[in-house]
mmCIF file of C-alpha atoms in Angstrom:
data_model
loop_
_atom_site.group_PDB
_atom_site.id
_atom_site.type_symbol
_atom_site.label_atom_id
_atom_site.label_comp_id
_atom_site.label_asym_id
_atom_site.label_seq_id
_atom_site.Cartn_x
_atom_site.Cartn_y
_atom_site.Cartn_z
ATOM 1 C CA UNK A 4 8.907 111.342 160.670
ATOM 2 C CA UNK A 5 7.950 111.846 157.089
ATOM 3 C CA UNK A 6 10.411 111.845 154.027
ATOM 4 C CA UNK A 7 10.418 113.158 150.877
ATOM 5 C CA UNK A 8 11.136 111.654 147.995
ATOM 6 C CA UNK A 9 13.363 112.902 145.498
ATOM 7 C CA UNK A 10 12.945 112.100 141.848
ATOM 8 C CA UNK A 11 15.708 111.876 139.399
ATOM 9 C CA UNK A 12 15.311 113.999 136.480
ATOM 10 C CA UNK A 13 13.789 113.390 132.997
ATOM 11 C CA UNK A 14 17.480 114.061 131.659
ATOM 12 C CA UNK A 15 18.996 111.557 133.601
ATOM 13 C CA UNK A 16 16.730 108.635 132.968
ATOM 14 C CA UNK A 17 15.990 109.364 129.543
ATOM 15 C CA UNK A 18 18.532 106.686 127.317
ATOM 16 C CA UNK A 19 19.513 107.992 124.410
ATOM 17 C CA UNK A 20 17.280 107.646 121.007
ATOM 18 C CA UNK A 21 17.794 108.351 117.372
ATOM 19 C CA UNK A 22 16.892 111.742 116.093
ATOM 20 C CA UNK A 23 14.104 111.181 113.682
ATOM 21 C CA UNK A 24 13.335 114.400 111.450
ATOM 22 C CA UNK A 25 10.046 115.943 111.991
ATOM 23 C CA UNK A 26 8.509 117.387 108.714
ATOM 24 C CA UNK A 27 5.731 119.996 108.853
ATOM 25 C CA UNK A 28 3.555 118.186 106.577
ATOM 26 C CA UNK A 29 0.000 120.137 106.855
ATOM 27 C CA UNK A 30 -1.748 123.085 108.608
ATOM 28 C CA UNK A 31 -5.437 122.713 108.878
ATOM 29 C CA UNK A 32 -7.181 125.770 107.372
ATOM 30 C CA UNK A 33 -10.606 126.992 108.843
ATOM 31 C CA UNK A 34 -13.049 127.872 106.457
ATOM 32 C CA UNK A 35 -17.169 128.155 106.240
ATOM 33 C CA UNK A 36 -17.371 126.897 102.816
ATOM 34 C CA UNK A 37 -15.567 124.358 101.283
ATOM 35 C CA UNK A 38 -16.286 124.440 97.847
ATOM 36 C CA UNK A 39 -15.445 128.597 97.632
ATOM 37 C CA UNK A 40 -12.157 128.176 99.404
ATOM 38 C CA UNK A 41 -11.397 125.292 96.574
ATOM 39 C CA UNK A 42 -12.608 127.599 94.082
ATOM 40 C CA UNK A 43 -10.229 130.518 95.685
ATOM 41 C CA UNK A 44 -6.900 128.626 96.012
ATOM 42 C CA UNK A 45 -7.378 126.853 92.670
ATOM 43 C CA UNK A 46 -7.187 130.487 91.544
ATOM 44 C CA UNK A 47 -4.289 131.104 93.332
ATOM 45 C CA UNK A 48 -2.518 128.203 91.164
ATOM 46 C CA UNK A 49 -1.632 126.142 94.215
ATOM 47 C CA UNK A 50 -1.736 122.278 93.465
ATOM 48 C CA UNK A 51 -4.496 120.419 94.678
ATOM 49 C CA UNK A 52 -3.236 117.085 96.450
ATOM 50 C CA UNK A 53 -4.791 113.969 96.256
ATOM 51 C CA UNK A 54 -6.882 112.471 99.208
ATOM 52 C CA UNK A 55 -8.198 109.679 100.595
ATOM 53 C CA UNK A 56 -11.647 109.498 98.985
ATOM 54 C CA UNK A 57 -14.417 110.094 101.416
ATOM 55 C CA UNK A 58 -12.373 111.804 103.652
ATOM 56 C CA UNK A 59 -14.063 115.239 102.924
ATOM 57 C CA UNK A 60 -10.640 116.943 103.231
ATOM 58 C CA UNK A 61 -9.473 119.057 100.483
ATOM 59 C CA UNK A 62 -5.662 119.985 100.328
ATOM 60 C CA UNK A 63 -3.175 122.526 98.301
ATOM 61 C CA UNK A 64 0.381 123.262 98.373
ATOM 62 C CA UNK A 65 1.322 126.572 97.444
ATOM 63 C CA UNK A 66 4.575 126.509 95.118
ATOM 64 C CA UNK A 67 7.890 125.271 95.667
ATOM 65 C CA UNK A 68 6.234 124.499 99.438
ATOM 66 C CA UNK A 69 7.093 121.643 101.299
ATOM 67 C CA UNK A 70 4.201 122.059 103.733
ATOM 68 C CA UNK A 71 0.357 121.991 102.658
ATOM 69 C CA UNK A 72 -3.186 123.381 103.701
ATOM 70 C CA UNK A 73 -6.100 121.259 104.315
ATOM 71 C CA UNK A 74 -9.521 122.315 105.020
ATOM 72 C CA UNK A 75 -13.180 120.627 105.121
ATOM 73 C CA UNK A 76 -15.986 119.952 107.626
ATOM 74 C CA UNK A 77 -15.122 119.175 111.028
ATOM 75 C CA UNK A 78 -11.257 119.367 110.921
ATOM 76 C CA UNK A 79 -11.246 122.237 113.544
ATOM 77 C CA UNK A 80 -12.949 124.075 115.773
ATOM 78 C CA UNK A 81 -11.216 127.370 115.427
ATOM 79 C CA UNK A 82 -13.752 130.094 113.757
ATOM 80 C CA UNK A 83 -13.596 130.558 110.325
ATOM 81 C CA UNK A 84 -11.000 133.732 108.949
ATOM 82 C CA UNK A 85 -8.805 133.445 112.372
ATOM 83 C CA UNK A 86 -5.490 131.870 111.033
ATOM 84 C CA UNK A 87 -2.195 133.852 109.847
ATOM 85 C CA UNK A 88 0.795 132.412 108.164
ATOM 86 C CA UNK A 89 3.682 133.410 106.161
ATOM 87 C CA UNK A 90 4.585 132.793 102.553
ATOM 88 C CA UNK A 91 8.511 133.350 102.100
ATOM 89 C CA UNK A 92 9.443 134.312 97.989
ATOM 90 C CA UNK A 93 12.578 135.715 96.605
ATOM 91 C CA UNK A 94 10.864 138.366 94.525
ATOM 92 C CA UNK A 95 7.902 140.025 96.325
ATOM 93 C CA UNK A 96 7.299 142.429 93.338
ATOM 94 C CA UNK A 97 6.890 139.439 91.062
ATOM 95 C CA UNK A 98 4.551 137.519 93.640
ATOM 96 C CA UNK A 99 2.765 140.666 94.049
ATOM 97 C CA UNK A 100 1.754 140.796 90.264
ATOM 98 C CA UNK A 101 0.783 137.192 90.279
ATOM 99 C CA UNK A 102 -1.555 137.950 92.821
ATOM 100 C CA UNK A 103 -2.913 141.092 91.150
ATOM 101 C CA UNK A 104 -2.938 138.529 87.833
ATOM 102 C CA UNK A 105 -5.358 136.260 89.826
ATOM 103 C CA UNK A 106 -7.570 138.629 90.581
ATOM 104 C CA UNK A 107 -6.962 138.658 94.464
ATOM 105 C CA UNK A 108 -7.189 141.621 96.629
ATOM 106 C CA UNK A 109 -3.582 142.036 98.282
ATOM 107 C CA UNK A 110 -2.181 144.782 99.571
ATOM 108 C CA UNK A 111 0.533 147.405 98.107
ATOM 109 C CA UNK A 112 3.882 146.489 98.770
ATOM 110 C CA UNK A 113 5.036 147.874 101.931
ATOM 111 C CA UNK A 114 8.241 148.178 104.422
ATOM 112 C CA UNK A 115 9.216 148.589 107.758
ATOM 113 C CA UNK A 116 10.874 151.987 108.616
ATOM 114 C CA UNK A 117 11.778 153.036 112.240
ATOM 115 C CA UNK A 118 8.335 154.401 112.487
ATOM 116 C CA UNK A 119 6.074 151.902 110.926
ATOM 117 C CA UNK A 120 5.040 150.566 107.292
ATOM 118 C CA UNK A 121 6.378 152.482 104.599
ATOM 119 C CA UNK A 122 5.088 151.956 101.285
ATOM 120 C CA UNK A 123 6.854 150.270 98.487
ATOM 121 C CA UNK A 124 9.816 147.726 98.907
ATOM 122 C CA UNK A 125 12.130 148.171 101.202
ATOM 123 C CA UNK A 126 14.828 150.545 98.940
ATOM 124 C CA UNK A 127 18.085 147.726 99.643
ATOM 125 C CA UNK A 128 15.935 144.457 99.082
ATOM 126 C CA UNK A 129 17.106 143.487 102.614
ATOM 127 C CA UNK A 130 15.469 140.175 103.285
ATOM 128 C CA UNK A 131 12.970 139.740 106.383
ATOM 129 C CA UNK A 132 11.796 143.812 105.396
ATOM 130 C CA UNK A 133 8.909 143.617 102.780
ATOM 131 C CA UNK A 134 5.713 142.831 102.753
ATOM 132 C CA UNK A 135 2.270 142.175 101.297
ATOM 133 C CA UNK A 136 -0.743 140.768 102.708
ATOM 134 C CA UNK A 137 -3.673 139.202 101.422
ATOM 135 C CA UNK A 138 -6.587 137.291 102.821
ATOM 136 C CA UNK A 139 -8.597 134.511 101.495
ATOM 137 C CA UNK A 140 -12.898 134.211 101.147
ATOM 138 C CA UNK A 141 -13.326 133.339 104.568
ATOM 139 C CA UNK A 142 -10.415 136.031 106.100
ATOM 140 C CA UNK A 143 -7.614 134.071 106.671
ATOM 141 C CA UNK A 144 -4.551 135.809 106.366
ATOM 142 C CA UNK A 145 -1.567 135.439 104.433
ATOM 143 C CA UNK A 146 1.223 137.825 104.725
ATOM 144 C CA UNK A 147 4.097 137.815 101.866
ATOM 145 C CA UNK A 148 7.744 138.214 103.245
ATOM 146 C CA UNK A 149 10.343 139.277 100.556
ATOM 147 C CA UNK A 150 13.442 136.399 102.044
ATOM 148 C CA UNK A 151 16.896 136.190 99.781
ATOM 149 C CA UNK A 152 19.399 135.650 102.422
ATOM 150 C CA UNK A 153 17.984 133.468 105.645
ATOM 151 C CA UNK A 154 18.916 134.938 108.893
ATOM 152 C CA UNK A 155 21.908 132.590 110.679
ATOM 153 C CA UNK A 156 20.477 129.009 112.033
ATOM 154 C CA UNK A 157 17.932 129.279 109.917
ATOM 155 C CA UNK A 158 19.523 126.542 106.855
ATOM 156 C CA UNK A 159 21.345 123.745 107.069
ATOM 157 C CA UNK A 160 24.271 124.962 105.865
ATOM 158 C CA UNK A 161 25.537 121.793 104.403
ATOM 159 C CA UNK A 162 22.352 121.532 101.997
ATOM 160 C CA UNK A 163 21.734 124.177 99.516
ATOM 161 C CA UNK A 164 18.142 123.709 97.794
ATOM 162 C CA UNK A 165 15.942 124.903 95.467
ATOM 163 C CA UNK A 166 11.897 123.727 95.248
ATOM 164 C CA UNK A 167 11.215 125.787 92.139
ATOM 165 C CA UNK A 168 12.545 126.829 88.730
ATOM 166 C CA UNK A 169 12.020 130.232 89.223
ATOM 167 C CA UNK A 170 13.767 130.161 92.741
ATOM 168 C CA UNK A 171 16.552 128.883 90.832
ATOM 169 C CA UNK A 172 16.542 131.735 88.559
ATOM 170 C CA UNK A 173 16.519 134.234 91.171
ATOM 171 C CA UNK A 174 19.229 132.974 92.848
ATOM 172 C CA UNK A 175 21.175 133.128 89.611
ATOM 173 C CA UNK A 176 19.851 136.761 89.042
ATOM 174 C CA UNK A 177 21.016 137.719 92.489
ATOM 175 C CA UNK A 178 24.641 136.168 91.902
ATOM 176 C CA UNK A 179 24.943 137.570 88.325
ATOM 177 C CA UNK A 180 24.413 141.276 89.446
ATOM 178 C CA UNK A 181 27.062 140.697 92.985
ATOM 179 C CA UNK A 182 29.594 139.002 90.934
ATOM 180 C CA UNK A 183 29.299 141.989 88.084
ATOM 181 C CA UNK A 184 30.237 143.988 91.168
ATOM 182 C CA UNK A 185 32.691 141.572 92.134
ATOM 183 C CA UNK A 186 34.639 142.430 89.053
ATOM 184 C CA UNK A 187 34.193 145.822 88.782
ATOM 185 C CA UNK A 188 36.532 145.901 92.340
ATOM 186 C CA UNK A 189 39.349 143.744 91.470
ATOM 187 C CA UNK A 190 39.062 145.366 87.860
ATOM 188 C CA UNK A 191 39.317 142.087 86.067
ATOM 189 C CA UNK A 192 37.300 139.053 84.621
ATOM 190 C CA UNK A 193 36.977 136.350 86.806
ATOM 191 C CA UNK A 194 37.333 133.148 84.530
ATOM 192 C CA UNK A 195 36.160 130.902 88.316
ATOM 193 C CA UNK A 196 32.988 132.737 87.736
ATOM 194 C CA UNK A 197 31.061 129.540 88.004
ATOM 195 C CA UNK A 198 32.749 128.868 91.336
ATOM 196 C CA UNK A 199 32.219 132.342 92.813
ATOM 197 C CA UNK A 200 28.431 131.984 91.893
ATOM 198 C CA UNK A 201 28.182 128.180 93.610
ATOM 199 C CA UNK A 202 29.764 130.029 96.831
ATOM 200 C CA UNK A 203 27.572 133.055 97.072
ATOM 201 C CA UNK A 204 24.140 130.979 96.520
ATOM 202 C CA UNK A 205 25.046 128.332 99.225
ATOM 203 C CA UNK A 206 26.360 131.393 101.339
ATOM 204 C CA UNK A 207 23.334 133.291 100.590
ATOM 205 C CA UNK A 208 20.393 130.547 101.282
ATOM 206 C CA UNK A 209 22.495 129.222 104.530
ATOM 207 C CA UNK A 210 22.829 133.115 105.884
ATOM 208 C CA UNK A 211 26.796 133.297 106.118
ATOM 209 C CA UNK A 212 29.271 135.581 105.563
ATOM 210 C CA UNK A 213 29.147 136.541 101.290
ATOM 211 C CA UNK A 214 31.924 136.539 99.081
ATOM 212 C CA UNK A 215 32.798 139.763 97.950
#
């Protein structure tokens, strides 16, 4: 007579641990030559890291990024040109111009109607909705993506942060023009403008409910 054993799940063996944060910290690039990918995202204006000497590795962080690129020989064995990522800014026309500025080959601004890419920005600035893409030496692409307000979950809603001065600014721009409107409806000045501003960037960067 034979039995069968039954195990007790991972869930209730498991004891309970600490929840230690897990930062994205690098994504490793593919490229065929080093030194012109150096030369292209030095253009770019992305800071070059230090690291370890020796190590052949060359690094950037695009800005206001909390997550970096490396790239050099040997790091992967994915083919040159065949990795995709995202860069999120506030202002896509701005970041558009930068681009242009550097002398990069990126894309017209474009949007996503109900039948496809339309060009231009999207006409309400809705966040998640426009787009440019550009591609580096070796064909890796990078796609813009115009984000103001994250989508719900996406932000800890009890931080509200900033990695850049002109993020900052944006944010400001953005609360400037909604609070104008603010007082155009209750047909007064607001002397809590400061306050009304604090609420509507936290609000906007966590993806809650705006005040109006």
């Amino acid at each position: 007579m034979s039995t069968t054993e039954t195990r007790p799940s991972a869930a209730t063996t498991t004891p309970d641990v600490a929840t230690v944060d897990l930062k994205l910290e690098v994504l490793v690039l593919p490229v065929a030559d080093v030194d012109r990918a150096t030369e292209f995202y030095t253009r770019l204006g992305w800071r070059q890291d230090v690291t370890p000497p020796g190590s052949g590795v060359v690094q950037f962080t695009p800005p206001g990024a909390a997550t970096s690129i490396h790239f050099g020989r040997g790091l992967t064995t994915a083919a040159p040109g065949s990795a995709k990522a995202f860069l999120i800014v506030s202002d896509i026309t701005t970041a558009h111009q930068q681009l242009v500025a550097a002398g990069v080959d990126v894309t017209d601004i474009y949007h996503l109607g109900p039948n496809g890419p339309v060009p231009g920005a999207d006409p309400d600035r809705r966040s998640y909705n426009s787009y440019a893409t550009f591609t580096d030496p070796d064909g890796n692409t990078w796609q813009l993506q115009e984000v103001t307000t994250r989508l719900p979950g996406r932000i800890d809603t009890t931080a509200t942060t900033f990695s850049s001065h002109q993020g900052l600014m944006d944010a400001l721009v953005r609360a400037a023009i909604a609070h104008g409107e603010h007082e155009q409806r209750t047909g007064r000045y607001d002397k809590n403008w400061p306050e009304w501003y604090a609420a509507y960037m936290v609000a906007e960067q966590a993806g809650i409910e705006l005040p109006i």
